[in-house]
PDB file of C-alpha atoms in Angstrom:
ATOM      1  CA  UNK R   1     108.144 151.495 -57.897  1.00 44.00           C
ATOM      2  CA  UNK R   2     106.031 152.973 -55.074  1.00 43.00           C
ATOM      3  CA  UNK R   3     107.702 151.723 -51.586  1.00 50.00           C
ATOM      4  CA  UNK R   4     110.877 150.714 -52.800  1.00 54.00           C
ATOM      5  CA  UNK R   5     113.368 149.642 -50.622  1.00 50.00           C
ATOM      6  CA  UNK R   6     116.318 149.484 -52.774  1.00 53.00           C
ATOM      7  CA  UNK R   7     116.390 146.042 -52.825  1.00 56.00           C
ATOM      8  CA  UNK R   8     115.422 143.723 -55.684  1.00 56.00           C
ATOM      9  CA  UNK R   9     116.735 140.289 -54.486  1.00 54.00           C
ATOM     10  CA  UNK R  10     113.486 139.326 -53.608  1.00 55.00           C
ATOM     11  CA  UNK R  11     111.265 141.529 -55.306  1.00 60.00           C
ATOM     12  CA  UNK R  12     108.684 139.869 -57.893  1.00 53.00           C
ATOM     13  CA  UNK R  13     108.456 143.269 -59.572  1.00 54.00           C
ATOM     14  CA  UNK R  14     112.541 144.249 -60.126  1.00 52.00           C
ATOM     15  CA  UNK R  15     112.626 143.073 -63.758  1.00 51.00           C
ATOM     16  CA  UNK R  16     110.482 145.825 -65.291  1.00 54.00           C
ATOM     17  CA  UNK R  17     111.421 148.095 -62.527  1.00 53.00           C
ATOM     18  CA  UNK R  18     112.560 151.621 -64.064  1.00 46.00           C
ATOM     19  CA  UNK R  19     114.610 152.257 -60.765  1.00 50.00           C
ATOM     20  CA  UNK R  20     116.098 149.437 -60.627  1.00 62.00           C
ATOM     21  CA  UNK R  21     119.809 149.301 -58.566  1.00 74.00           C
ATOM     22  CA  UNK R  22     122.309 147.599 -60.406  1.00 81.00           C
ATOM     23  CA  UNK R  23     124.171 144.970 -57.990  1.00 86.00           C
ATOM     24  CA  UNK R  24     127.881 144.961 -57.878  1.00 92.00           C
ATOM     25  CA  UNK R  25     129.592 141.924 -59.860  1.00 94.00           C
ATOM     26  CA  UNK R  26     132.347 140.105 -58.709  1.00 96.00           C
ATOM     27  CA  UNK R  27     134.894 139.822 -61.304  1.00 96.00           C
ATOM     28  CA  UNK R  28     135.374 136.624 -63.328  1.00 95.00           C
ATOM     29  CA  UNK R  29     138.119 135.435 -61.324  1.00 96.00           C
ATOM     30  CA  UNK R  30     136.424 135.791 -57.719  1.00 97.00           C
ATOM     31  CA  UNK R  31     133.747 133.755 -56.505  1.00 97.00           C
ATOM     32  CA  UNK R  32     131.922 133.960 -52.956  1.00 98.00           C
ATOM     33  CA  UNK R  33     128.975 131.434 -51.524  1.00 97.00           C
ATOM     34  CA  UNK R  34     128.022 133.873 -48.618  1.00 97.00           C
ATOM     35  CA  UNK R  35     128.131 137.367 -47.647  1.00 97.00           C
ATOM     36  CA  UNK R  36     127.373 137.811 -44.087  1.00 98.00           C
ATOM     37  CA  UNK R  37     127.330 141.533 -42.840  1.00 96.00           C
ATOM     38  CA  UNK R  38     128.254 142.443 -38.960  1.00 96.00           C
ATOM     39  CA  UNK R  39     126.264 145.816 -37.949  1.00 92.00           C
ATOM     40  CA  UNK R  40     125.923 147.302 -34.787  1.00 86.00           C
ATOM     41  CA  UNK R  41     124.107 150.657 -35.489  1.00 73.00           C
ATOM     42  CA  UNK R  42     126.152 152.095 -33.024  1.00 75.00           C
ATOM     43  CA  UNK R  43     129.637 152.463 -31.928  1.00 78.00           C
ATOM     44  CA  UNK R  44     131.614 151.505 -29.100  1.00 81.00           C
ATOM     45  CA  UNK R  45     130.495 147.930 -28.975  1.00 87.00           C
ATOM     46  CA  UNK R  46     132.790 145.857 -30.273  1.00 90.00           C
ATOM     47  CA  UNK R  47     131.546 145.136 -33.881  1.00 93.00           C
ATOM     48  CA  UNK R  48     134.766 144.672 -35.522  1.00 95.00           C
ATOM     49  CA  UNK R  49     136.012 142.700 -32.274  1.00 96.00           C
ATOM     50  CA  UNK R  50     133.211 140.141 -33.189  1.00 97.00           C
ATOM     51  CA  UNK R  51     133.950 140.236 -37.181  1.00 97.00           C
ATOM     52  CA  UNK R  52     137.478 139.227 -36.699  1.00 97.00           C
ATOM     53  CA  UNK R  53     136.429 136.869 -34.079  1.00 98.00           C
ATOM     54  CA  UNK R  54     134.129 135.326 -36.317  1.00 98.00           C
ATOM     55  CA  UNK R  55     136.708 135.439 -38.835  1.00 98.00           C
ATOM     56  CA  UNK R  56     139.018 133.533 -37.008  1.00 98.00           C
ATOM     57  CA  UNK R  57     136.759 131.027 -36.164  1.00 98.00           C
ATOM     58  CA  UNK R  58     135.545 130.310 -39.216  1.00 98.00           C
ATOM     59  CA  UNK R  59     139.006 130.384 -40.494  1.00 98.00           C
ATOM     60  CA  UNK R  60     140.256 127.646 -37.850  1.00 98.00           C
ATOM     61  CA  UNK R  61     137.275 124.991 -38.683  1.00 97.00           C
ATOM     62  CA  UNK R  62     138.613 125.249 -42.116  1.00 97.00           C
ATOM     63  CA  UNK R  63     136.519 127.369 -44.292  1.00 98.00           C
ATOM     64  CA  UNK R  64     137.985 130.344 -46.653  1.00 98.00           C
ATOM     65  CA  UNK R  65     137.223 133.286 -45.170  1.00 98.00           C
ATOM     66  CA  UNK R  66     137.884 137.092 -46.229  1.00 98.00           C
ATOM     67  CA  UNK R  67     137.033 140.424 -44.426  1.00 98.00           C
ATOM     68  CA  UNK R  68     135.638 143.522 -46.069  1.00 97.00           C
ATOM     69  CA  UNK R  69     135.782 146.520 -44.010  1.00 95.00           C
ATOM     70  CA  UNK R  70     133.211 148.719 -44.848  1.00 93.00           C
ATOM     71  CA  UNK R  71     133.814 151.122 -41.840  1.00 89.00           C
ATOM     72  CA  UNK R  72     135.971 153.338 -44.511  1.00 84.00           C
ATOM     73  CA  UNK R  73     136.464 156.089 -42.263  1.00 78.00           C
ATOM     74  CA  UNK R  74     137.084 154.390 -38.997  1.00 80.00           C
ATOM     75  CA  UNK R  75     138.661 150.935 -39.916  1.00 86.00           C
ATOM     76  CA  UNK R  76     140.498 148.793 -37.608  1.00 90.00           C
ATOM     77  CA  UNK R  77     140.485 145.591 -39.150  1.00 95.00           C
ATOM     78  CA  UNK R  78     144.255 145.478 -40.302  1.00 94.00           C
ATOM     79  CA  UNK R  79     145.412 146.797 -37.128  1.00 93.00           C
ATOM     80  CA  UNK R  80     143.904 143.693 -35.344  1.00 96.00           C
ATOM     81  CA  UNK R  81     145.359 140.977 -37.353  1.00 97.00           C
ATOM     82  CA  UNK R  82     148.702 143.076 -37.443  1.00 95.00           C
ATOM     83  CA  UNK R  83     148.680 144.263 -40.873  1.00 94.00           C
ATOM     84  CA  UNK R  84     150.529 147.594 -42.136  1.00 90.00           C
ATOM     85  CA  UNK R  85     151.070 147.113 -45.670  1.00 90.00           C
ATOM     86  CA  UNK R  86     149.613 148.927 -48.895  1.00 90.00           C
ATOM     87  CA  UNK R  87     147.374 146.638 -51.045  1.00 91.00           C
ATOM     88  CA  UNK R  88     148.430 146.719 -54.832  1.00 90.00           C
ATOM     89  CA  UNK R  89     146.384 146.498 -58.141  1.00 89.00           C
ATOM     90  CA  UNK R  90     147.434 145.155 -61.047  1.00 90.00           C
ATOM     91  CA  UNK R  91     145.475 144.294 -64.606  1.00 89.00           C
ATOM     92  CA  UNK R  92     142.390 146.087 -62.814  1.00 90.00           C
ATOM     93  CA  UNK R  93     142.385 144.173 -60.050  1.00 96.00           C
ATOM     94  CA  UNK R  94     143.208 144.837 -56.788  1.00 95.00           C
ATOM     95  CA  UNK R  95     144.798 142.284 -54.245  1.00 96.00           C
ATOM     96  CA  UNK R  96     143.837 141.578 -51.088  1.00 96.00           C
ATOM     97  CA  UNK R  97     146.178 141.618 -47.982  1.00 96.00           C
ATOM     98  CA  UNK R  98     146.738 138.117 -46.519  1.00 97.00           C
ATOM     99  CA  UNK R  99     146.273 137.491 -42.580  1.00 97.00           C
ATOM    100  CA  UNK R 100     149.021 135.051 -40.884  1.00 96.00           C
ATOM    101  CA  UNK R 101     146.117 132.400 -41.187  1.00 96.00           C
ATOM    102  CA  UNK R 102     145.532 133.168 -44.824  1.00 97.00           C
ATOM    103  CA  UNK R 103     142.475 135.389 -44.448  1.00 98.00           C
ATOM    104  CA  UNK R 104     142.261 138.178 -46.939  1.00 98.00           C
ATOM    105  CA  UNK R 105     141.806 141.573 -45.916  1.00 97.00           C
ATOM    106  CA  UNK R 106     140.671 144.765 -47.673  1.00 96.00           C
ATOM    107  CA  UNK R 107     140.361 147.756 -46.247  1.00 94.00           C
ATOM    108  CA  UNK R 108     140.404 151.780 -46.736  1.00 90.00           C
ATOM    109  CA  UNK R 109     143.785 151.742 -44.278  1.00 88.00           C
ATOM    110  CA  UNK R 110     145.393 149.041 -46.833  1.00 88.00           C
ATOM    111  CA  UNK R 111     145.135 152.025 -49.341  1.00 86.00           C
ATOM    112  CA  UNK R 112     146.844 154.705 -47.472  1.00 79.00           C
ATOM    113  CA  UNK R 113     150.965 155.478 -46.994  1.00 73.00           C
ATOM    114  CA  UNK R 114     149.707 156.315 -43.568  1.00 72.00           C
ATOM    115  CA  UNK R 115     147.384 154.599 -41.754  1.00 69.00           C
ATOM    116  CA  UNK R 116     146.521 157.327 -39.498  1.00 70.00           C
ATOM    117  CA  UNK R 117     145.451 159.548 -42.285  1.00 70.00           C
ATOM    118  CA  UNK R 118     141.921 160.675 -42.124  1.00 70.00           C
ATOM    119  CA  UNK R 119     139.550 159.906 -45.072  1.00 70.00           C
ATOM    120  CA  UNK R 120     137.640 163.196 -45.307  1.00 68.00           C
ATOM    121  CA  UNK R 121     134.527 162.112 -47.575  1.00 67.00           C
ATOM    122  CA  UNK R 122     130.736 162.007 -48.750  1.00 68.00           C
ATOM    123  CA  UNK R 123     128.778 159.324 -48.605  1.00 68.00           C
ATOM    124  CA  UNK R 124     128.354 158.707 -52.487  1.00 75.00           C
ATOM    125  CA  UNK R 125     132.364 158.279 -52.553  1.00 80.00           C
ATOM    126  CA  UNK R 126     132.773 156.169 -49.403  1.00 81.00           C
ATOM    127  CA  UNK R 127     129.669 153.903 -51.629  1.00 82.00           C
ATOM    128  CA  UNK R 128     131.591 153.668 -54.582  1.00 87.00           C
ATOM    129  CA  UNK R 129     134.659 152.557 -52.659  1.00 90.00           C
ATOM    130  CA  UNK R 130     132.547 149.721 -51.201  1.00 91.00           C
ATOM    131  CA  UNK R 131     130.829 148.649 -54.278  1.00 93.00           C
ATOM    132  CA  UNK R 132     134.529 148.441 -55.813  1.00 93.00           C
ATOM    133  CA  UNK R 133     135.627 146.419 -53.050  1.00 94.00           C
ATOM    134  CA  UNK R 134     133.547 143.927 -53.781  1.00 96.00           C
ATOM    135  CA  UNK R 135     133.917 144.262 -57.528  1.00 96.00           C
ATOM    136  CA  UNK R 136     137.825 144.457 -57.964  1.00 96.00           C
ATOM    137  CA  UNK R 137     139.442 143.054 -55.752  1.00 97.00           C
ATOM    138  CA  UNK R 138     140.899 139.594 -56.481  1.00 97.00           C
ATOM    139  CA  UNK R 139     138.749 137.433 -53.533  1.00 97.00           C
ATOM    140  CA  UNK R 140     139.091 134.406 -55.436  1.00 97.00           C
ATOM    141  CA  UNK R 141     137.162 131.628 -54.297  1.00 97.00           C
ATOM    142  CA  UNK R 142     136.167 131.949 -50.585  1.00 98.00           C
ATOM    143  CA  UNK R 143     133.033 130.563 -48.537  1.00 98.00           C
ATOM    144  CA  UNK R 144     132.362 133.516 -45.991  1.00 98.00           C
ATOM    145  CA  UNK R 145     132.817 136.925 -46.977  1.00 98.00           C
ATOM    146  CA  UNK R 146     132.637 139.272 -43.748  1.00 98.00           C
ATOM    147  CA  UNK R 147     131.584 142.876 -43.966  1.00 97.00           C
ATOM    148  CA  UNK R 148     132.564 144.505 -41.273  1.00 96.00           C
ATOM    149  CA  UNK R 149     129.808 147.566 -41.086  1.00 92.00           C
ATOM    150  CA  UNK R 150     130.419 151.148 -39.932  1.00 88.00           C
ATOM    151  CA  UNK R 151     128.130 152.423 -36.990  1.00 83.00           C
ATOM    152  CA  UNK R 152     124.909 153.878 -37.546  1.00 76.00           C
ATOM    153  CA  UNK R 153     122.092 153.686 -40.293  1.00 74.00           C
ATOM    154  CA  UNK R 154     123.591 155.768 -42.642  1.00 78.00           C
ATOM    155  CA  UNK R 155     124.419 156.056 -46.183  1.00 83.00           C
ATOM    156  CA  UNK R 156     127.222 153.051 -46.103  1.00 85.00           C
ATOM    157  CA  UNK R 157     125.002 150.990 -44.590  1.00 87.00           C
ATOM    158  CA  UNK R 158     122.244 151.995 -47.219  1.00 89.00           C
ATOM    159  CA  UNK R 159     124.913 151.330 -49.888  1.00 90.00           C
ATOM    160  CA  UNK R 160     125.611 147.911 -48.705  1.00 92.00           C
ATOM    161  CA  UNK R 161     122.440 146.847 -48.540  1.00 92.00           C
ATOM    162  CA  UNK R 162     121.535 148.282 -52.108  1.00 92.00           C
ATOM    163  CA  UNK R 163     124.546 147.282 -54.181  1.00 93.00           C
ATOM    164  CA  UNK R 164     125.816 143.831 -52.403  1.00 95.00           C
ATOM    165  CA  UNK R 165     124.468 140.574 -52.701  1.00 94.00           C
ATOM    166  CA  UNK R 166     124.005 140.366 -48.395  1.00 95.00           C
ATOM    167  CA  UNK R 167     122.812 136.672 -47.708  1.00 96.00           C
ATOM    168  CA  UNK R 168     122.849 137.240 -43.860  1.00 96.00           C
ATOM    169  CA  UNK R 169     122.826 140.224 -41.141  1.00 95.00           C
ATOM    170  CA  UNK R 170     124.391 139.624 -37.604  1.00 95.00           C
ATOM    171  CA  UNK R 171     123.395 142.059 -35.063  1.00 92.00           C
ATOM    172  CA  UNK R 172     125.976 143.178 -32.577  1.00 92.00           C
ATOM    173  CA  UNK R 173     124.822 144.571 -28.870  1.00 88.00           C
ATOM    174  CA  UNK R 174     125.720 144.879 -25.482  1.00 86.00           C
ATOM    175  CA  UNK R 175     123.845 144.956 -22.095  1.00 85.00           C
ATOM    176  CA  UNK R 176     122.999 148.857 -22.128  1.00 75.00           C
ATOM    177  CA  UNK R 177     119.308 149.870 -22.604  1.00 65.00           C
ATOM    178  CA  UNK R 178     120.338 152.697 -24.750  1.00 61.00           C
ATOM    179  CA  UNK R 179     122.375 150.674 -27.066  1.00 66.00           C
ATOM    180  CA  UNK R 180     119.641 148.558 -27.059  1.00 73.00           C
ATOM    181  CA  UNK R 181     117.456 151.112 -28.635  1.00 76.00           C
ATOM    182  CA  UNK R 182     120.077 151.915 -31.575  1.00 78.00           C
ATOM    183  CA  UNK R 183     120.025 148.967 -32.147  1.00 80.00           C
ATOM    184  CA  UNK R 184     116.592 148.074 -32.534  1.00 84.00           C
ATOM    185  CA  UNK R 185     116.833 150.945 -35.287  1.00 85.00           C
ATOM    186  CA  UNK R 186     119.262 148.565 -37.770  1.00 84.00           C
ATOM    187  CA  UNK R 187     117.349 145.767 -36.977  1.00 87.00           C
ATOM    188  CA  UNK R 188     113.979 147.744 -38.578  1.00 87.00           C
ATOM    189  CA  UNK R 189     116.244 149.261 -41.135  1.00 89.00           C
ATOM    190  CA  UNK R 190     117.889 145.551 -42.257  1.00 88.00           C
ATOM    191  CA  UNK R 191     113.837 144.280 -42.240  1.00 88.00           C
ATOM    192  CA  UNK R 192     112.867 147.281 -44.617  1.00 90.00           C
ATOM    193  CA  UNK R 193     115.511 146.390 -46.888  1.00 90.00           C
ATOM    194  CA  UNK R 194     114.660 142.752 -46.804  1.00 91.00           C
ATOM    195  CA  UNK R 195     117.809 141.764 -45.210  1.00 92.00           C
ATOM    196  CA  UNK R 196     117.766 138.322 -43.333  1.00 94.00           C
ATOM    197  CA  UNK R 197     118.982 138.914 -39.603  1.00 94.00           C
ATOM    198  CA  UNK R 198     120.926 136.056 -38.316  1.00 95.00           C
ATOM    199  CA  UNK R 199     120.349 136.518 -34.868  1.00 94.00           C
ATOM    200  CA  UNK R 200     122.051 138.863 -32.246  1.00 93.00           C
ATOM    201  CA  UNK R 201     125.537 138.702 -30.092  1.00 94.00           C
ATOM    202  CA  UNK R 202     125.904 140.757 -26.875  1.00 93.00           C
ATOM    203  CA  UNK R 203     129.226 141.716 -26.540  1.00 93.00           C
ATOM    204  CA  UNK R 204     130.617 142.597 -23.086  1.00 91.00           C
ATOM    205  CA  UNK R 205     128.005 140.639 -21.617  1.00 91.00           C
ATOM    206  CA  UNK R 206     129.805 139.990 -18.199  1.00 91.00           C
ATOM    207  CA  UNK R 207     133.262 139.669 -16.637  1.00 90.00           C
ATOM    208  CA  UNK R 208     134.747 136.325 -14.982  1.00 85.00           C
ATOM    209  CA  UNK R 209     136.348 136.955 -11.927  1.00 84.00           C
ATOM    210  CA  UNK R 210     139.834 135.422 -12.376  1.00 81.00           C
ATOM    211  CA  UNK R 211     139.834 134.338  -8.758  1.00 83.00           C
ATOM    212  CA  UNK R 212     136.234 132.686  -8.609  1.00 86.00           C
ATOM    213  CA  UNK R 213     134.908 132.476 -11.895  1.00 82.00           C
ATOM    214  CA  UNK R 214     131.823 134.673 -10.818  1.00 86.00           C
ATOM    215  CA  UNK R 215     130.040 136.271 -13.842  1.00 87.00           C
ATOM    216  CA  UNK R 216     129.992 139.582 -12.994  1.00 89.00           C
ATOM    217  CA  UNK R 217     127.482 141.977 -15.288  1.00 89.00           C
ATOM    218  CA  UNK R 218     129.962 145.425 -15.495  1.00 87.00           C
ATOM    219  CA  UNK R 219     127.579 147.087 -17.403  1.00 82.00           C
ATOM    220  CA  UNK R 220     124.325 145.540 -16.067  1.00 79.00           C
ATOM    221  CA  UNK R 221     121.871 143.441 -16.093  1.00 79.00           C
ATOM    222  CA  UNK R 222     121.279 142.099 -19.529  1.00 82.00           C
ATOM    223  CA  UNK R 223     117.850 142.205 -21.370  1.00 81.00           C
ATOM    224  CA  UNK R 224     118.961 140.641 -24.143  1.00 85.00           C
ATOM    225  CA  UNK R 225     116.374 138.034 -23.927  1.00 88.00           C
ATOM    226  CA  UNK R 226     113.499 140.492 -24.006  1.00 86.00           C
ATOM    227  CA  UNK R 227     115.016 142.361 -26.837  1.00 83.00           C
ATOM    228  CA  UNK R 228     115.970 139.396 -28.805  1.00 87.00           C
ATOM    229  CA  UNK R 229     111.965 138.331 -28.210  1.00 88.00           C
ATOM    230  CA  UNK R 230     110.301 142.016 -28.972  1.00 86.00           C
ATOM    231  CA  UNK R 231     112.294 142.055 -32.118  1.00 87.00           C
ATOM    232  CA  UNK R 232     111.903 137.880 -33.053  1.00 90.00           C
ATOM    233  CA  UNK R 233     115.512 137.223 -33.484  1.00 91.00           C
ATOM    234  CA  UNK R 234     117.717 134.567 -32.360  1.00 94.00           C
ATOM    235  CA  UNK R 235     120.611 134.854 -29.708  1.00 94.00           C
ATOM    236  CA  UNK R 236     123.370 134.001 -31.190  1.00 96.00           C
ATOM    237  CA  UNK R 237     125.921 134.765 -28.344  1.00 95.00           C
ATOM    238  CA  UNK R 238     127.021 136.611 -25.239  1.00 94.00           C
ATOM    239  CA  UNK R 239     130.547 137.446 -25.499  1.00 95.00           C
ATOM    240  CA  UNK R 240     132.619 137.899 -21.958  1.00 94.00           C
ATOM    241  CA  UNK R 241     134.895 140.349 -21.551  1.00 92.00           C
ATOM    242  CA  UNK R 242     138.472 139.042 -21.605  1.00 91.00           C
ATOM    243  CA  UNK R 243     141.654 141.289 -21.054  1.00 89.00           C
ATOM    244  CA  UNK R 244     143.795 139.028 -22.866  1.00 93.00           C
ATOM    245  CA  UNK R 245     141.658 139.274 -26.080  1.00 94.00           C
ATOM    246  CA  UNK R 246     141.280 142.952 -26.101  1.00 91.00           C
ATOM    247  CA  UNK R 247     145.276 143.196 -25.735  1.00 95.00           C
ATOM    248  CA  UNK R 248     145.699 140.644 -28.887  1.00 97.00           C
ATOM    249  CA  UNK R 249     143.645 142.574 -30.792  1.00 95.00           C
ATOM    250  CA  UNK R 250     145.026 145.934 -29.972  1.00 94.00           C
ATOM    251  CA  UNK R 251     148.650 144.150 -30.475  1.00 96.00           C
ATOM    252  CA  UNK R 252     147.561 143.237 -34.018  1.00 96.00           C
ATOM    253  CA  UNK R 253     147.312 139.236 -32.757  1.00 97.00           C
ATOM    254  CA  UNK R 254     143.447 138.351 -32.936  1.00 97.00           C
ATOM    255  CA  UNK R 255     144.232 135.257 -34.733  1.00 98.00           C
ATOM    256  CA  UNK R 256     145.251 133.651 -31.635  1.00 97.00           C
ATOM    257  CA  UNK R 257     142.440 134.733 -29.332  1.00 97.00           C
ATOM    258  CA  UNK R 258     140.459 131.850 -27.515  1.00 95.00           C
ATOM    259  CA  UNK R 259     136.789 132.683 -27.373  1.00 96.00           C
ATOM    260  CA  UNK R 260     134.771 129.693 -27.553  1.00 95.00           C
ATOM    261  CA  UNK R 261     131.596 131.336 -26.839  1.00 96.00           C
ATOM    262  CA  UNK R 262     131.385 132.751 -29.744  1.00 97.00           C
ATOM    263  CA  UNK R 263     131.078 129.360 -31.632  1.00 97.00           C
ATOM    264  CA  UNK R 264     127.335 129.223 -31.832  1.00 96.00           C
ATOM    265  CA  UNK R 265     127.457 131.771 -33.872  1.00 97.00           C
ATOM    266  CA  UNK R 266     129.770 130.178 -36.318  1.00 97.00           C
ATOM    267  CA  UNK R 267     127.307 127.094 -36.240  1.00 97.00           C
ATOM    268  CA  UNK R 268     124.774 129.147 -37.060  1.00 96.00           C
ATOM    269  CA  UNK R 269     126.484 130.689 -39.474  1.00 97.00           C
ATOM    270  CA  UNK R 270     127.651 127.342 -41.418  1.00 96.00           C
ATOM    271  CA  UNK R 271     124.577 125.356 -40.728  1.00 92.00           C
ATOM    272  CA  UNK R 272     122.049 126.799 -43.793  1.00 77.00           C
ATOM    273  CA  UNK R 273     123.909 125.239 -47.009  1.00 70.00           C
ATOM    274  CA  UNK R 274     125.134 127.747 -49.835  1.00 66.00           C
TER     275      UNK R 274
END
């Protein structure tokens, strides 16, 4: 079809489409009400900081919640919730690793002896990996599906988009004009693929002093507002910068982080009905 985006959720056209891109399928023992994919089209901003955030939260007001982590060659999900065993397979299935909380985790690094192997490959592999992922591994039944997104616009991203069933896009930003202008480049890219967007979290938006509970802007001045209104998305949150959380997470403890501004986002997240 002539200006195809890859994506034929919501095209009237996909049934007699010759290119057509055949979705993955959950197996017949998994079922999931919502995919909701965390992209930051750049790194260094605390995307998977927010997914497991989110992930947590979601997890404490009692829904069933698993993480994919689609960043295969950079993935730090396990490490944050303190996991460092090998996921196994059995019957053509794979199983997913179990947070203290009971969210499940799958991940490239659950694969490895090592975890600080590298995975040297091309984007058509790191897709397939992705697309089986979703497809074999034993999710059950769970509510919110997380995919934790690499950085960048690039062919995992693509393959996301193309192959899974993505119900909603959160963008994740902090107060720097050049982030700012990555990120305006997913936005476009989730909007030519017909991807909802959410609405947008700035991460790192400001300190509190400990002594006077000043917000103070480390990195600036946001212009989140102006962003969020050039690109007609919502604000989701703005995310402070706390030690204490950044030390859980690097101590594989994120599951007992206290960040209640991130719960609008969960709200926003739960409010539209599967």
């Amino acid at each position: 079809m002539p200006n195809c985006d890859g994506n034929c959720k919501n095209c009237a056209q996909s049934s007699d489409c010759e290119s057509k891109i055949i979705k993955a399928k959950l197996n017949d023992q998994s079922s999931i009400k919502k995919v909701v994919c965390v992209l930051s089209g750049k790194g260094g901003v605390g995307k998977s900081f927010v997914t497991s955030s989110l992930a947590v939260y979601l997890n404490r007001a009692g829904y069933s919640v698993g993480i994919l982590d689609a960043d295969i060659t950079g993935p730090s999900i396990p490490k944050a919730f303190g996991i460092n065993e090998q996921a196994y397979g059995e019957d053509g299935l794979i199983y997913p690793l179990l947070t203290n909380g009971g969210i499940k985790i799958m991940s490239a690094n659950c694969l490895l002896e090592n975890a600080s192997d590298p995975i040297v490959w091309r984007g058509p592999l790191l897709g397939n990996l992705i697309k089986q992922f979703y497809e074999d591994v034993l999710w059950e039944d769970l509510e919110y599906l997380l995919i934790d997104m690499p950085p960048g616009t690039g062919d995992v991203a693509l393959s996301v988009f193309q192959l899974l069933p993505v119900d909603d896009l959160i963008i994740v930003t902090s107060p720097q004009d050049l982030v700012s202008l990555i990120v305006t480049k997913a936005l476009k890219m989730a909007n030519m693929m017909n991807i909802h967007t959410l609405g947008v979290v700035e991460n790192m938006s400001y300190l509190v002093c400990p002594k006077c509970d000043e917000h103070i802007t480390v990195f600036g001045e946001s212009h989140l507002e102006g962003f969020a209104k050039e690109n007609n998305v919502n604000i989701l949150a703005k995310l402070p910068i706390k030690t204490e959380n950044t030390t859980l997470m690097d101590k594989g403890k994120v599951e007992m982080i206290q960040l209640d501004e991130i719960i609008p986002c969960v709200e926003a997240i739960t409010r539209e009905e599967f």
